[in-house]
Short mmCIF file of C-alpha atoms in Angstrom, two decimals:
data_model
loop_
_atom_site.label_atom_id
_atom_site.label_comp_id
_atom_site.label_asym_id
_atom_site.label_seq_id
_atom_site.Cartn_x
_atom_site.Cartn_y
_atom_site.Cartn_z
CA MET A 26 -90.05 164.24 -17.46
CA ALA A 27 -91.72 165.32 -13.97
CA ILE A 28 -93.08 168.78 -13.90
CA SER A 29 -93.32 170.85 -10.64
CA SER A 30 -96.01 173.33 -12.12
CA PRO A 31 -99.58 172.62 -13.13
CA PHE A 32 -98.44 173.80 -16.69
CA PRO A 33 -96.28 171.90 -18.74
CA PRO A 34 -93.13 173.74 -19.85
CA SER A 35 -93.69 175.54 -23.39
CA PRO A 36 -91.24 174.26 -26.01
CA PRO A 37 -88.39 176.50 -26.98
CA GLN A 38 -89.32 178.90 -29.66
CA PRO A 39 -86.39 179.23 -32.38
CA PRO A 40 -85.73 182.51 -34.14
CA HIS A 41 -87.48 183.22 -36.99
CA PRO A 42 -85.59 181.68 -40.07
CA GLY A 43 -84.84 185.14 -41.51
CA GLY A 44 -84.11 186.77 -38.52
CA GLY A 45 -85.99 189.96 -37.23
CA PRO A 46 -86.76 192.74 -39.64
CA GLU A 47 -84.09 194.94 -40.48
CA GLY A 48 -83.98 198.10 -38.32
CA GLY A 49 -87.01 196.67 -36.50
CA VAL A 50 -89.45 198.30 -39.12
CA LEU A 51 -92.10 195.77 -40.37
CA ARG A 52 -92.38 195.40 -44.29
CA HIS A 53 -95.53 195.91 -45.79
CA ALA A 54 -96.68 193.07 -48.04
CA HIS A 55 -97.73 194.03 -51.48
CA TRP A 56 -101.52 193.92 -52.35
CA TRP A 57 -101.50 190.62 -54.50
CA GLN A 58 -99.79 189.03 -51.47
CA HIS A 59 -102.60 189.16 -49.06
CA ARG A 60 -104.38 186.10 -48.50
CA TRP A 61 -107.82 187.49 -49.38
CA VAL A 62 -106.49 188.65 -52.84
CA ARG A 63 -105.18 185.00 -53.62
CA TYR A 64 -108.14 183.46 -52.33
CA GLY A 65 -110.59 186.02 -54.33
CA ALA A 66 -108.81 185.30 -57.64
CA LEU A 67 -108.90 181.43 -57.21
CA ILE A 68 -112.74 181.78 -56.57
CA THR A 69 -113.30 183.83 -59.50
CA LEU A 70 -111.42 181.51 -61.97
CA LEU A 71 -113.23 178.69 -60.71
CA ALA A 72 -116.62 180.46 -60.89
CA LEU A 73 -116.08 181.63 -64.28
CA SER A 74 -114.99 178.08 -65.30
CA GLY A 75 -118.17 176.82 -64.08
CA LEU A 76 -120.20 179.14 -65.90
CA VAL A 77 -118.37 178.37 -69.32
CA ILE A 78 -118.63 174.65 -68.79
CA LEU A 79 -122.23 174.97 -67.93
CA ALA A 80 -122.76 176.89 -71.03
CA LEU A 81 -120.97 174.21 -73.27
CA VAL A 82 -122.89 171.43 -71.68
CA ARG A 83 -126.15 173.17 -72.25
CA GLU A 84 -125.13 173.84 -75.88
CA GLN A 85 -124.57 170.29 -76.54
CA THR A 86 -127.49 168.57 -74.15
CA GLY A 87 -130.16 171.24 -74.37
CA THR A 88 -131.90 172.61 -71.21
CA GLU A 89 -133.81 169.52 -70.58
CA GLY A 90 -130.88 167.12 -71.20
CA LEU A 91 -128.67 169.46 -68.75
CA LEU A 92 -131.24 169.20 -66.05
CA VAL A 93 -131.59 165.34 -66.41
CA GLY A 94 -127.97 164.93 -66.53
CA LEU A 95 -127.49 167.14 -63.55
CA GLY A 96 -130.20 164.71 -61.53
CA LEU A 97 -128.62 161.51 -62.52
CA ALA A 98 -124.97 162.63 -62.24
CA VAL A 99 -125.24 163.95 -58.71
CA LEU A 100 -126.30 160.53 -57.17
CA PRO A 101 -122.98 158.81 -56.78
CA VAL A 102 -121.19 162.21 -55.49
CA PRO A 103 -122.36 162.06 -51.76
CA LEU A 104 -121.31 158.12 -51.37
CA LEU A 105 -117.79 158.76 -53.09
CA VAL A 106 -117.39 161.91 -51.00
CA ALA A 107 -118.25 160.00 -47.88
CA ALA A 108 -116.14 157.20 -48.45
CA PHE A 109 -113.04 159.60 -48.80
CA ARG A 110 -114.04 161.50 -45.91
CA TRP A 111 -114.04 158.29 -44.05
CA LEU A 112 -110.55 157.49 -45.15
CA ASP A 113 -109.44 160.95 -43.69
CA ARG A 114 -110.75 160.56 -40.13
CA VAL A 115 -107.60 159.78 -38.57
CA GLU A 116 -106.10 163.36 -39.30
CA PRO A 117 -109.21 165.12 -41.24
CA GLY A 118 -108.05 167.75 -43.65
CA PRO A 119 -109.83 171.12 -43.67
CA TRP A 120 -113.01 171.51 -45.74
CA ARG A 121 -111.61 174.43 -47.79
CA ASN A 122 -109.11 171.81 -49.35
CA LEU A 123 -111.88 169.51 -50.41
CA LEU A 124 -113.85 172.38 -51.64
CA PHE A 125 -111.25 173.54 -53.96
CA ALA A 126 -110.35 170.05 -55.09
CA PHE A 127 -113.61 169.31 -56.01
CA ALA A 128 -114.63 172.59 -57.52
CA TRP A 129 -111.14 172.18 -59.66
CA GLY A 130 -112.31 169.07 -60.69
CA ALA A 131 -115.83 169.91 -61.80
CA CYS A 132 -115.03 173.24 -63.38
CA ALA A 133 -111.41 173.92 -64.20
CA ALA A 134 -110.39 170.35 -65.26
CA ALA A 135 -113.69 169.66 -66.84
CA LEU A 136 -113.22 172.71 -68.78
CA ILE A 137 -109.57 172.20 -70.09
CA ALA A 138 -110.53 168.42 -71.00
CA ILE A 139 -113.63 169.74 -73.26
CA ILE A 140 -111.37 172.42 -74.90
CA ALA A 141 -108.16 170.36 -75.40
CA ASN A 142 -110.17 167.17 -76.44
CA SER A 143 -112.15 168.88 -78.86
CA PHE A 144 -109.27 170.76 -80.55
CA ALA A 145 -106.99 167.73 -80.55
CA THR A 146 -109.75 165.52 -82.23
CA ARG A 147 -110.60 168.08 -84.78
CA TRP A 148 -106.86 168.68 -85.54
CA ILE A 149 -106.13 164.82 -85.80
CA ALA A 150 -109.30 164.08 -88.18
CA THR A 151 -108.49 167.19 -90.18
CA ALA A 152 -104.68 165.76 -90.70
CA THR A 153 -105.53 162.16 -91.41
CA ALA A 154 -109.09 162.81 -93.31
CA ASP A 155 -110.33 159.84 -90.71
CA PRO A 156 -112.96 161.21 -88.46
CA SER A 157 -113.49 157.67 -87.02
CA GLY A 158 -109.91 156.84 -86.27
CA ALA A 159 -109.36 160.29 -84.78
CA ASP A 160 -112.40 159.86 -82.22
CA THR A 161 -110.91 156.43 -81.38
CA LEU A 162 -107.13 158.10 -81.01
CA GLY A 163 -108.70 161.07 -79.16
CA ALA A 164 -110.48 158.79 -76.56
CA THR A 165 -107.44 156.30 -75.99
CA VAL A 166 -104.46 158.61 -76.22
CA ILE A 167 -105.79 162.26 -75.92
CA ALA A 168 -107.99 162.16 -73.33
CA PRO A 169 -106.22 160.32 -70.86
CA VAL A 170 -103.15 162.72 -71.08
CA VAL A 171 -105.19 165.62 -70.92
CA GLU A 172 -107.82 164.66 -68.35
CA GLU A 173 -105.37 163.12 -66.06
CA SER A 174 -102.87 165.91 -66.22
CA ALA A 175 -106.04 168.71 -65.80
CA LYS A 176 -106.80 166.81 -62.36
CA ALA A 177 -103.17 166.35 -61.06
CA ALA A 178 -102.97 169.98 -61.10
CA ALA A 179 -105.31 170.08 -57.95
CA VAL A 180 -103.06 167.73 -56.33
CA LEU A 181 -100.12 169.54 -57.16
CA LEU A 182 -101.40 172.94 -55.84
CA VAL A 183 -102.37 171.60 -52.54
CA PHE A 184 -99.22 169.85 -52.36
CA LEU A 185 -97.15 173.14 -52.96
CA PHE A 186 -99.46 175.50 -50.87
CA ARG A 187 -101.17 173.51 -48.31
CA ARG A 188 -97.84 171.40 -47.16
CA ARG A 189 -99.00 171.18 -43.59
CA ASP A 190 -102.16 169.32 -44.78
CA PHE A 191 -100.26 167.27 -46.93
CA THR A 192 -98.45 164.63 -44.93
CA GLY A 193 -98.78 161.26 -46.17
CA ILE A 194 -100.65 158.74 -48.71
CA VAL A 195 -103.88 159.10 -47.38
CA ASP A 196 -104.16 162.64 -48.17
CA GLY A 197 -102.75 162.34 -51.43
CA VAL A 198 -105.57 159.64 -52.16
CA VAL A 199 -108.38 162.10 -50.65
CA ILE A 200 -107.30 165.13 -52.61
CA ALA A 201 -106.92 163.31 -55.92
CA GLY A 202 -110.12 161.27 -55.46
CA ILE A 203 -112.21 164.19 -54.29
CA THR A 204 -111.04 166.05 -57.53
CA ALA A 205 -111.64 163.22 -59.72
CA THR A 206 -115.17 162.72 -58.28
CA GLY A 207 -115.85 166.62 -59.22
CA PHE A 208 -114.47 165.98 -62.92
CA ALA A 209 -116.60 162.42 -63.41
CA PHE A 210 -119.65 164.53 -61.89
CA THR A 211 -119.23 167.16 -64.92
CA GLU A 212 -118.43 164.44 -67.50
CA ASN A 213 -121.52 162.36 -66.29
CA ILE A 214 -123.86 165.38 -67.15
CA LEU A 215 -122.85 165.84 -70.08
CA TYR A 216 -122.69 162.00 -71.17
CA LEU A 217 -126.20 161.35 -69.60
CA GLY A 218 -127.43 164.64 -70.92
CA THR A 219 -126.60 163.75 -74.47
CA ALA A 220 -127.94 160.20 -74.00
CA PHE A 221 -131.43 161.86 -73.15
CA GLY A 222 -131.21 164.10 -76.03
CA THR A 223 -130.73 161.01 -78.32
CA ASP A 224 -133.66 159.27 -76.76
CA GLN A 225 -135.70 162.19 -77.29
CA LEU A 226 -134.88 162.01 -81.11
CA THR A 227 -135.48 158.15 -81.16
CA GLY A 228 -138.47 158.04 -78.87
CA ASP A 229 -136.62 155.36 -76.87
CA SER A 230 -137.54 155.11 -72.99
CA GLY A 231 -137.27 152.63 -70.17
CA ILE A 232 -134.52 150.03 -69.63
CA ALA A 233 -133.80 149.80 -73.43
CA SER A 234 -133.24 153.63 -73.63
CA VAL A 235 -129.55 155.22 -74.08
CA THR A 236 -129.89 157.06 -71.23
CA ALA A 237 -130.51 153.88 -69.04
CA ALA A 238 -127.63 152.03 -70.52
CA THR A 239 -125.23 154.90 -70.05
CA PHE A 240 -126.32 155.27 -66.38
CA PHE A 241 -125.82 151.94 -65.77
CA VAL A 242 -122.38 152.00 -67.30
CA ARG A 243 -121.02 155.16 -65.85
CA VAL A 244 -123.00 155.31 -62.61
CA VAL A 245 -123.68 151.88 -61.23
CA MET A 246 -120.93 149.81 -62.92
CA SER A 247 -118.00 152.37 -62.77
CA PRO A 248 -118.63 155.40 -60.45
CA PHE A 249 -114.94 154.94 -59.12
CA ALA A 250 -113.45 154.79 -62.61
CA HIS A 251 -112.19 158.47 -62.43
CA PRO A 252 -111.21 158.53 -58.90
CA LEU A 253 -109.62 155.09 -59.33
CA PHE A 254 -107.07 156.78 -61.91
CA THR A 255 -106.46 160.01 -60.19
CA VAL A 256 -105.60 158.08 -56.95
CA LEU A 257 -102.81 156.69 -58.49
CA THR A 258 -101.42 160.24 -59.14
CA GLY A 259 -102.35 161.01 -55.42
CA ILE A 260 -100.35 158.04 -54.23
CA GLY A 261 -97.18 159.26 -56.09
CA PHE A 262 -97.54 162.48 -54.35
CA GLY A 263 -98.35 161.19 -50.90
CA VAL A 264 -95.10 158.98 -51.14
CA ALA A 265 -93.06 162.22 -52.23
CA ALA A 266 -94.83 163.88 -49.21
CA LEU A 267 -93.12 161.27 -46.96
CA SER A 268 -89.51 161.72 -48.27
CA GLY A 269 -87.11 164.11 -47.14
CA GLU A 270 -86.69 167.78 -47.99
CA ARG A 271 -83.31 166.93 -49.73
CA GLN A 272 -84.49 163.98 -51.90
CA HIS A 273 -85.55 165.97 -54.83
CA THR A 274 -85.21 163.61 -57.46
CA ARG A 275 -87.60 161.44 -55.38
CA ARG A 276 -90.13 164.26 -55.07
CA VAL A 277 -90.33 164.49 -58.65
CA LEU A 278 -90.28 161.26 -59.92
CA LEU A 279 -92.79 159.71 -57.64
CA PRO A 280 -95.67 161.90 -58.51
CA LEU A 281 -94.62 161.62 -62.33
CA SER A 282 -94.47 158.01 -62.04
CA GLY A 283 -98.12 158.04 -60.50
CA LEU A 284 -99.41 160.41 -63.15
CA LEU A 285 -98.10 157.97 -66.05
CA LEU A 286 -99.89 155.03 -64.29
CA ALA A 287 -103.03 157.00 -64.13
CA MET A 288 -102.85 157.87 -67.71
CA GLY A 289 -102.06 154.24 -68.71
CA MET A 290 -104.73 152.65 -66.83
CA HIS A 291 -107.21 155.45 -68.09
CA ALA A 292 -106.27 154.79 -71.73
CA LEU A 293 -106.95 150.84 -71.41
CA TRP A 294 -110.22 151.63 -69.65
CA ASN A 295 -111.46 153.95 -72.52
CA GLY A 296 -109.48 151.41 -75.38
CA SER A 297 -111.72 148.67 -73.91
CA SER A 298 -114.66 149.98 -75.77
CA SER A 299 -113.34 149.33 -78.89
CA PHE A 300 -112.70 145.44 -77.96
CA GLY A 301 -116.36 144.82 -78.30
CA GLU A 302 -118.49 143.85 -75.64
CA LEU A 303 -116.60 141.00 -74.21
CA GLY A 304 -113.42 142.74 -74.36
CA PHE A 305 -114.94 145.63 -72.25
CA LEU A 306 -116.25 143.03 -69.38
CA ALA A 307 -112.84 141.45 -69.42
CA VAL A 308 -111.05 144.58 -68.84
CA TYR A 309 -113.54 145.39 -66.14
CA ALA A 310 -113.33 142.25 -64.35
CA ALA A 311 -109.63 141.47 -64.61
CA ILE A 312 -108.02 144.91 -64.29
CA MET A 313 -110.45 147.34 -63.09
CA VAL A 314 -112.26 145.65 -60.26
CA PRO A 315 -109.02 143.73 -58.90
CA ALA A 316 -106.84 147.32 -59.07
CA PHE A 317 -109.86 148.92 -57.17
CA GLY A 318 -109.70 146.20 -54.53
CA LEU A 319 -105.68 146.45 -54.12
CA LEU A 320 -105.96 150.42 -53.67
CA THR A 321 -108.77 149.98 -51.28
CA TRP A 322 -106.73 147.55 -49.25
CA LEU A 323 -103.58 150.04 -49.59
CA VAL A 324 -105.47 152.89 -48.36
CA VAL A 325 -107.05 151.26 -45.29
CA TRP A 326 -103.68 149.57 -44.50
CA THR A 327 -102.30 153.00 -44.53
CA ARG A 328 -105.13 154.41 -42.17
CA GLN A 329 -104.28 151.69 -39.61
CA ARG A 330 -100.70 152.31 -39.87
CA GLU A 331 -101.38 156.18 -38.93
CA LEU A 332 -103.61 154.95 -36.06
CA ARG A 333 -100.65 153.07 -34.94
CA THR A 334 -98.37 155.56 -35.47
CA VAL A 335 -100.52 157.93 -32.95
CA ARG A 336 -100.18 155.22 -30.27
CA GLU A 337 -96.42 155.15 -30.64
CA GLU A 338 -95.53 158.68 -30.58
CA LEU A 339 -97.63 160.58 -28.27
CA PRO A 340 -96.43 158.57 -24.98
CA ALA A 341 -93.50 160.81 -25.14
CA TYR A 342 -95.73 163.81 -24.62
CA ALA A 343 -97.72 162.10 -21.95
CA ALA A 344 -94.41 161.31 -19.94
CA ALA A 345 -94.01 165.19 -20.15
CA GLY A 346 -97.27 165.85 -18.83
CA TRP A 347 -98.78 167.52 -21.98
CA ILE A 348 -101.33 164.53 -22.12
CA THR A 349 -102.74 161.97 -20.02
CA PRO A 350 -101.05 158.55 -20.06
CA ALA A 351 -104.38 156.92 -21.38
CA GLU A 352 -104.85 159.35 -24.34
CA PRO A 353 -102.41 157.59 -26.81
CA PHE A 354 -104.47 154.50 -26.46
CA ALA A 355 -107.92 156.71 -26.94
CA LEU A 356 -106.39 158.74 -29.84
CA GLY A 357 -105.11 155.40 -31.39
CA SER A 358 -108.76 153.93 -31.81
CA MET A 359 -111.27 155.43 -34.27
CA ARG A 360 -113.90 153.79 -32.11
CA ALA A 361 -112.41 155.42 -28.68
CA ARG A 362 -112.27 158.86 -30.49
CA ARG A 363 -116.18 158.49 -31.79
CA LEU A 364 -116.96 157.46 -28.11
CA ALA A 365 -115.28 160.51 -26.84
CA ARG A 366 -117.11 162.77 -29.16
CA VAL A 367 -120.28 161.37 -28.54
CA HIS A 368 -119.67 161.45 -24.38
CA ALA A 369 -118.76 165.12 -24.68
CA GLY A 370 -121.82 165.93 -27.06
CA ARG A 371 -124.14 164.24 -24.48
CA HIS A 372 -123.06 165.94 -21.20
CA LEU A 373 -121.68 169.28 -22.64
CA GLY A 374 -123.45 169.66 -26.04
CA ARG A 375 -122.36 169.80 -29.74
CA PRO A 376 -119.66 172.69 -29.13
CA ALA A 377 -117.94 170.38 -26.62
CA ALA A 378 -117.97 167.49 -29.19
CA ARG A 379 -116.48 169.68 -31.83
CA VAL A 380 -113.87 170.84 -29.36
CA VAL A 381 -113.17 167.13 -28.79
CA ALA A 382 -112.89 166.62 -32.51
CA GLN A 383 -110.19 169.55 -32.70
CA TYR A 384 -108.32 168.03 -29.77
CA GLU A 385 -108.03 164.51 -31.66
CA ALA A 386 -107.30 166.26 -34.77
CA TYR A 387 -104.35 168.33 -33.28
CA ALA A 388 -103.05 165.50 -31.37
CA THR A 389 -102.95 163.30 -34.55
CA SER A 390 -100.85 166.16 -36.55
CA LEU A 391 -98.83 166.17 -33.13
CA ALA A 392 -98.03 162.47 -33.46
CA PHE A 393 -97.39 162.62 -37.16
CA LEU A 394 -95.02 165.66 -36.69
CA ARG A 395 -92.76 163.72 -34.36
CA HIS A 396 -92.55 160.60 -36.53
CA ARG A 397 -91.22 163.02 -39.23
CA GLY A 398 -89.22 164.42 -36.98
CA ARG A 399 -87.70 160.99 -35.63
CA GLN A 400 -87.21 160.13 -39.06
CA GLY A 401 -85.35 163.17 -40.05
CA ARG A 402 -88.07 164.48 -42.61
CA ALA A 403 -89.20 167.29 -40.42
CA GLY A 404 -88.73 170.85 -41.92
CA ALA A 405 -86.87 173.75 -40.24
CA ASP A 406 -90.20 175.00 -38.43
CA PHE A 407 -90.27 171.50 -36.48
CA LEU A 408 -90.11 173.18 -32.99
CA VAL A 409 -92.41 176.00 -33.84
CA ARG A 410 -94.88 173.80 -35.38
CA GLU A 411 -94.90 171.55 -32.28
CA GLY A 412 -95.36 174.52 -30.02
CA GLU A 413 -98.43 175.46 -31.93
CA LEU A 414 -99.86 172.03 -31.73
CA LEU A 415 -99.45 171.88 -28.02
CA ASN A 416 -100.66 175.00 -27.13
CA GLU A 417 -103.77 173.95 -28.88
CA LEU A 418 -103.94 170.88 -27.07
CA TRP A 419 -103.53 172.58 -23.67
CA ARG A 420 -106.33 175.08 -24.71
CA ARG A 421 -108.83 172.41 -25.16
CA LYS A 422 -107.78 169.75 -22.32
CA ASP A 423 -110.38 170.75 -19.97
CA VAL A 424 -113.20 169.41 -22.29
CA ALA A 425 -111.17 166.79 -24.19
CA ARG A 426 -109.36 164.64 -21.36
CA PRO A 427 -112.62 163.55 -19.56
CA ALA A 428 -114.16 162.77 -22.77
CA LEU A 429 -111.22 160.67 -23.82
CA ASP A 430 -110.68 159.13 -20.39
CA HIS A 431 -114.13 157.80 -20.43
CA ALA A 432 -113.74 156.44 -24.02
CA ALA A 433 -110.33 154.76 -23.11
CA ARG A 434 -112.13 152.84 -20.15
CA MET A 435 -114.87 151.90 -22.19
CA THR A 436 -112.76 150.35 -25.14
CA ALA A 437 -109.81 148.78 -23.17
CA PRO A 438 -109.38 145.31 -24.01
CA PRO A 439 -110.08 142.93 -20.87
CA VAL A 440 -107.05 141.46 -19.67
CA ARG A 441 -107.30 138.28 -17.24
CA MET A 442 -105.00 138.61 -14.32
CA PRO A 443 -103.20 135.35 -12.97
CA PRO A 444 -103.77 134.19 -9.70
CA PRO A 445 -101.69 134.74 -6.63
CA PRO A 446 -98.79 132.65 -5.35
CA TRP A 447 -100.54 132.16 -2.25
CA PRO A 448 -103.22 129.53 -1.53
CA ALA A 449 -106.60 130.24 -2.33
CA TYR A 450 -109.91 128.86 -0.70
CA GLY A 451 -113.47 128.89 -2.22
CA ALA A 452 -114.71 129.18 -5.70
CA TYR A 453 -113.13 132.73 -6.19
CA GLY A 454 -110.25 132.35 -4.03
CA TYR A 455 -111.26 133.39 -0.42
CA GLY A 456 -114.65 132.95 0.46
CA GLN A 457 -117.56 135.13 -0.65
CA GLY A 458 -118.07 136.64 2.90
CA GLN A 459 -115.04 138.59 3.47
CA THR A 460 -111.48 139.20 1.78
CA TYR A 461 -108.38 138.41 3.87
CA GLY A 462 -105.25 139.93 4.05
CA PRO A 463 -102.10 139.65 6.34
CA GLN A 464 -102.58 138.42 9.68
CA GLY A 465 -105.82 137.40 8.77
CA GLN A 466 -107.45 140.89 9.01
CA ALA A 467 -110.58 141.49 6.46
CA TYR A 468 -110.42 143.98 3.76
CA GLY A 469 -113.97 145.22 2.72
CA PRO A 470 -117.15 143.50 3.00
CA GLY A 471 -116.90 141.90 -0.72
CA GLN A 472 -115.47 139.62 -2.86
CA GLY A 473 -111.54 139.63 -3.72
CA TYR A 474 -109.80 142.24 -5.45
CA GLY A 475 -111.57 144.99 -7.64
CA GLN A 476 -115.27 145.23 -7.99
CA GLY A 477 -115.97 141.50 -9.06
CA PRO A 478 -115.13 138.06 -8.25
CA ALA A 479 -111.41 137.84 -6.76
CA TYR A 480 -108.69 137.42 -9.56
CA GLY A 481 -111.67 137.98 -12.33
CA LEU A 482 -112.32 140.48 -14.99
CA SER A 483 -112.50 143.65 -13.12
CA PRO A 484 -111.98 147.33 -14.30
CA ALA A 485 -108.72 148.82 -13.04
CA TYR A 486 -110.51 152.24 -12.81
CA GLY A 487 -112.41 151.84 -9.62
CA PRO A 488 -115.09 154.54 -8.28
CA SER A 489 -112.48 157.25 -8.58
CA PRO A 490 -111.01 158.41 -11.83
CA THR A 491 -107.62 157.49 -12.63
CA TYR A 492 -106.54 161.11 -13.48
CA GLY A 493 -107.17 163.24 -10.37
CA PRO A 494 -105.28 164.16 -6.99
CA SER A 495 -105.05 160.35 -6.17
CA PRO A 496 -103.93 158.46 -9.20
CA THR A 497 -105.00 155.04 -9.48
CA TYR A 498 -101.44 153.69 -10.22
CA GLY A 499 -99.38 155.23 -7.49
CA GLY A 500 -97.76 154.92 -4.10
CA ARG A 501 -100.63 156.16 -2.16
CA PRO A 502 -101.70 153.93 1.08
CA HIS A 503 -103.99 151.41 0.39
CA ALA A 504 -107.35 152.07 2.37
CA PRO A 505 -109.60 149.01 3.36
CA GLY A 506 -111.95 147.79 0.62
CA ASP A 507 -110.41 149.89 -2.21
CA GLY A 508 -109.33 147.25 -4.64
CA HIS A 509 -105.70 147.71 -4.35
CA ARG A 510 -103.38 144.97 -2.47
CA ASN A 511 -99.60 145.68 -2.26
CA GLY A 512 -99.61 147.55 -5.30
CA HIS A 513 -101.65 144.96 -7.36
CA THR A 514 -104.30 146.06 -9.76
CA PRO A 515 -106.32 143.41 -11.43
CA GLY A 516 -108.41 144.12 -14.47
CA TYR A 517 -108.00 146.23 -17.10
CA GLY A 518 -104.48 148.12 -17.34
CA TYR A 519 -103.09 150.80 -19.66
CA GLY A 520 -101.19 153.92 -19.23
CA TYR A 521 -98.03 154.40 -17.00
CA GLU A 522 -97.27 155.68 -13.91
CA PRO A 523 -95.39 155.65 -10.74
CA GLY A 524 -95.94 152.29 -9.06
CA HIS A 525 -96.32 148.71 -10.13
CA LEU A 526 -98.58 148.18 -13.21
CA PRO A 527 -99.48 144.34 -13.65
CA GLY A 528 -100.98 143.06 -16.81
CA TYR A 529 -100.61 145.15 -20.40
CA GLY A 530 -99.04 148.25 -19.88
CA TYR A 531 -98.48 151.40 -22.00
CA PRO A 532 -94.96 152.23 -22.04
CA PRO A 533 -93.48 154.63 -24.39
CA GLY A 534 -93.14 152.84 -27.61
CA PRO A 535 -95.19 150.22 -29.57
CA HIS A 536 -98.24 148.95 -27.71
CA PRO A 537 -97.25 145.32 -26.82
CA SER A 538 -100.86 143.77 -27.67
CA ALA A 539 -102.30 143.24 -30.91
CA ASP A 540 -104.30 145.87 -32.32
CA PRO A 541 -107.94 145.33 -31.32
CA HIS A 542 -109.54 148.76 -31.79
CA GLN A 543 -110.60 148.75 -35.42
#
């Protein structure tokens, strides 16, 4: 819609769901309801769990084994965390959620697993008088159930208490994967430290040592094993997050189904060691690697779908004047986003690059919110949340808009314009001396339309920017030599504004061209 003031209208703010406080008196929250109390209790719980798990591992491996295991187990952690952060680049979640997930997996979930697994294995060994069978049963049945349940607790907590940050499959995959990475980190310390202690007793060293074999199997061959299992649980929670608020059965059954699948795959992986060396390799090659490839394809496909959602939902806000017409194109391309941050950082410094990154994140959240609203899955606070996101964008527009406009121009796909219906002379239309218009008068000293050969590939954005007092695509008079004739703009085209836009436009709705941006 058209706007007459320089500021887009603020969306209507609905009243508080519960109405105003009775009698106009604010009710004070109890001390345990304050955010800092909850955060403090959570941090204390995780810190105590970490200290206890550290003491238990040190008791089993010794100080030297603990240090060796710690040094080797930390190697795959940065790679796994970077991979999950890459998946989360479309709508990055806050770091506090990732820190909580990793700490829960490394401390709380690992402590629960060690205590529960040891207790269950001892009880089975005592009841059956078969320690060897108890170890096998504990590894293939008890451990998968206990460990996957403990890791799933972190995903459940984020799903319940950070609902705004948990909007789809990618969020579930990232939280589950980071939690499992922390759990595997602690478990690898225990296994590698124990293997080092065994080598100290036997005198083995080098490639033939137990430590080297354990490192190869757990760190080189299967660093993705625990994340792969728990990601199935995360996908269940992610699909549940896409369900409507009233679909209670689906929102319960989907996470449980993902958890059961995670337990089943974990049990198969643990049980493969009892199949012999060939059985282990068969399970690894026939099940683990294909499952890893399939899940990787799924999350990458989901990431591309999220970018498409951004390009399809944001033009409505461009029509209302909240964002510029080129921003849906730029925000729907990871390459354009990166170029915008780099451009802002190069010209205005790192704070400007952070502002652009925040703008991109808020715009993506806005697109996802509108998408959920159109599908009837938005909550009662839809308008409030929409207003908050729009205001955050408006506060950062002066820094972010020029950077995104630059990125849109740099990443726009080339579009070859068809020749005009009237006769053309010379190699590029009219001769290379002058370009002739109606009645034979000359327009400009150069060639054809735009900044290159006539009817060739030339940028639609000429010497003056699109978004300014005189828009490129508009009804302004055509000055001699300005590259616009009778409303035609050869070259690249995206965005929509008053006037005629030849080539590929960007009207509200899906982009008509293929997705060349990734």
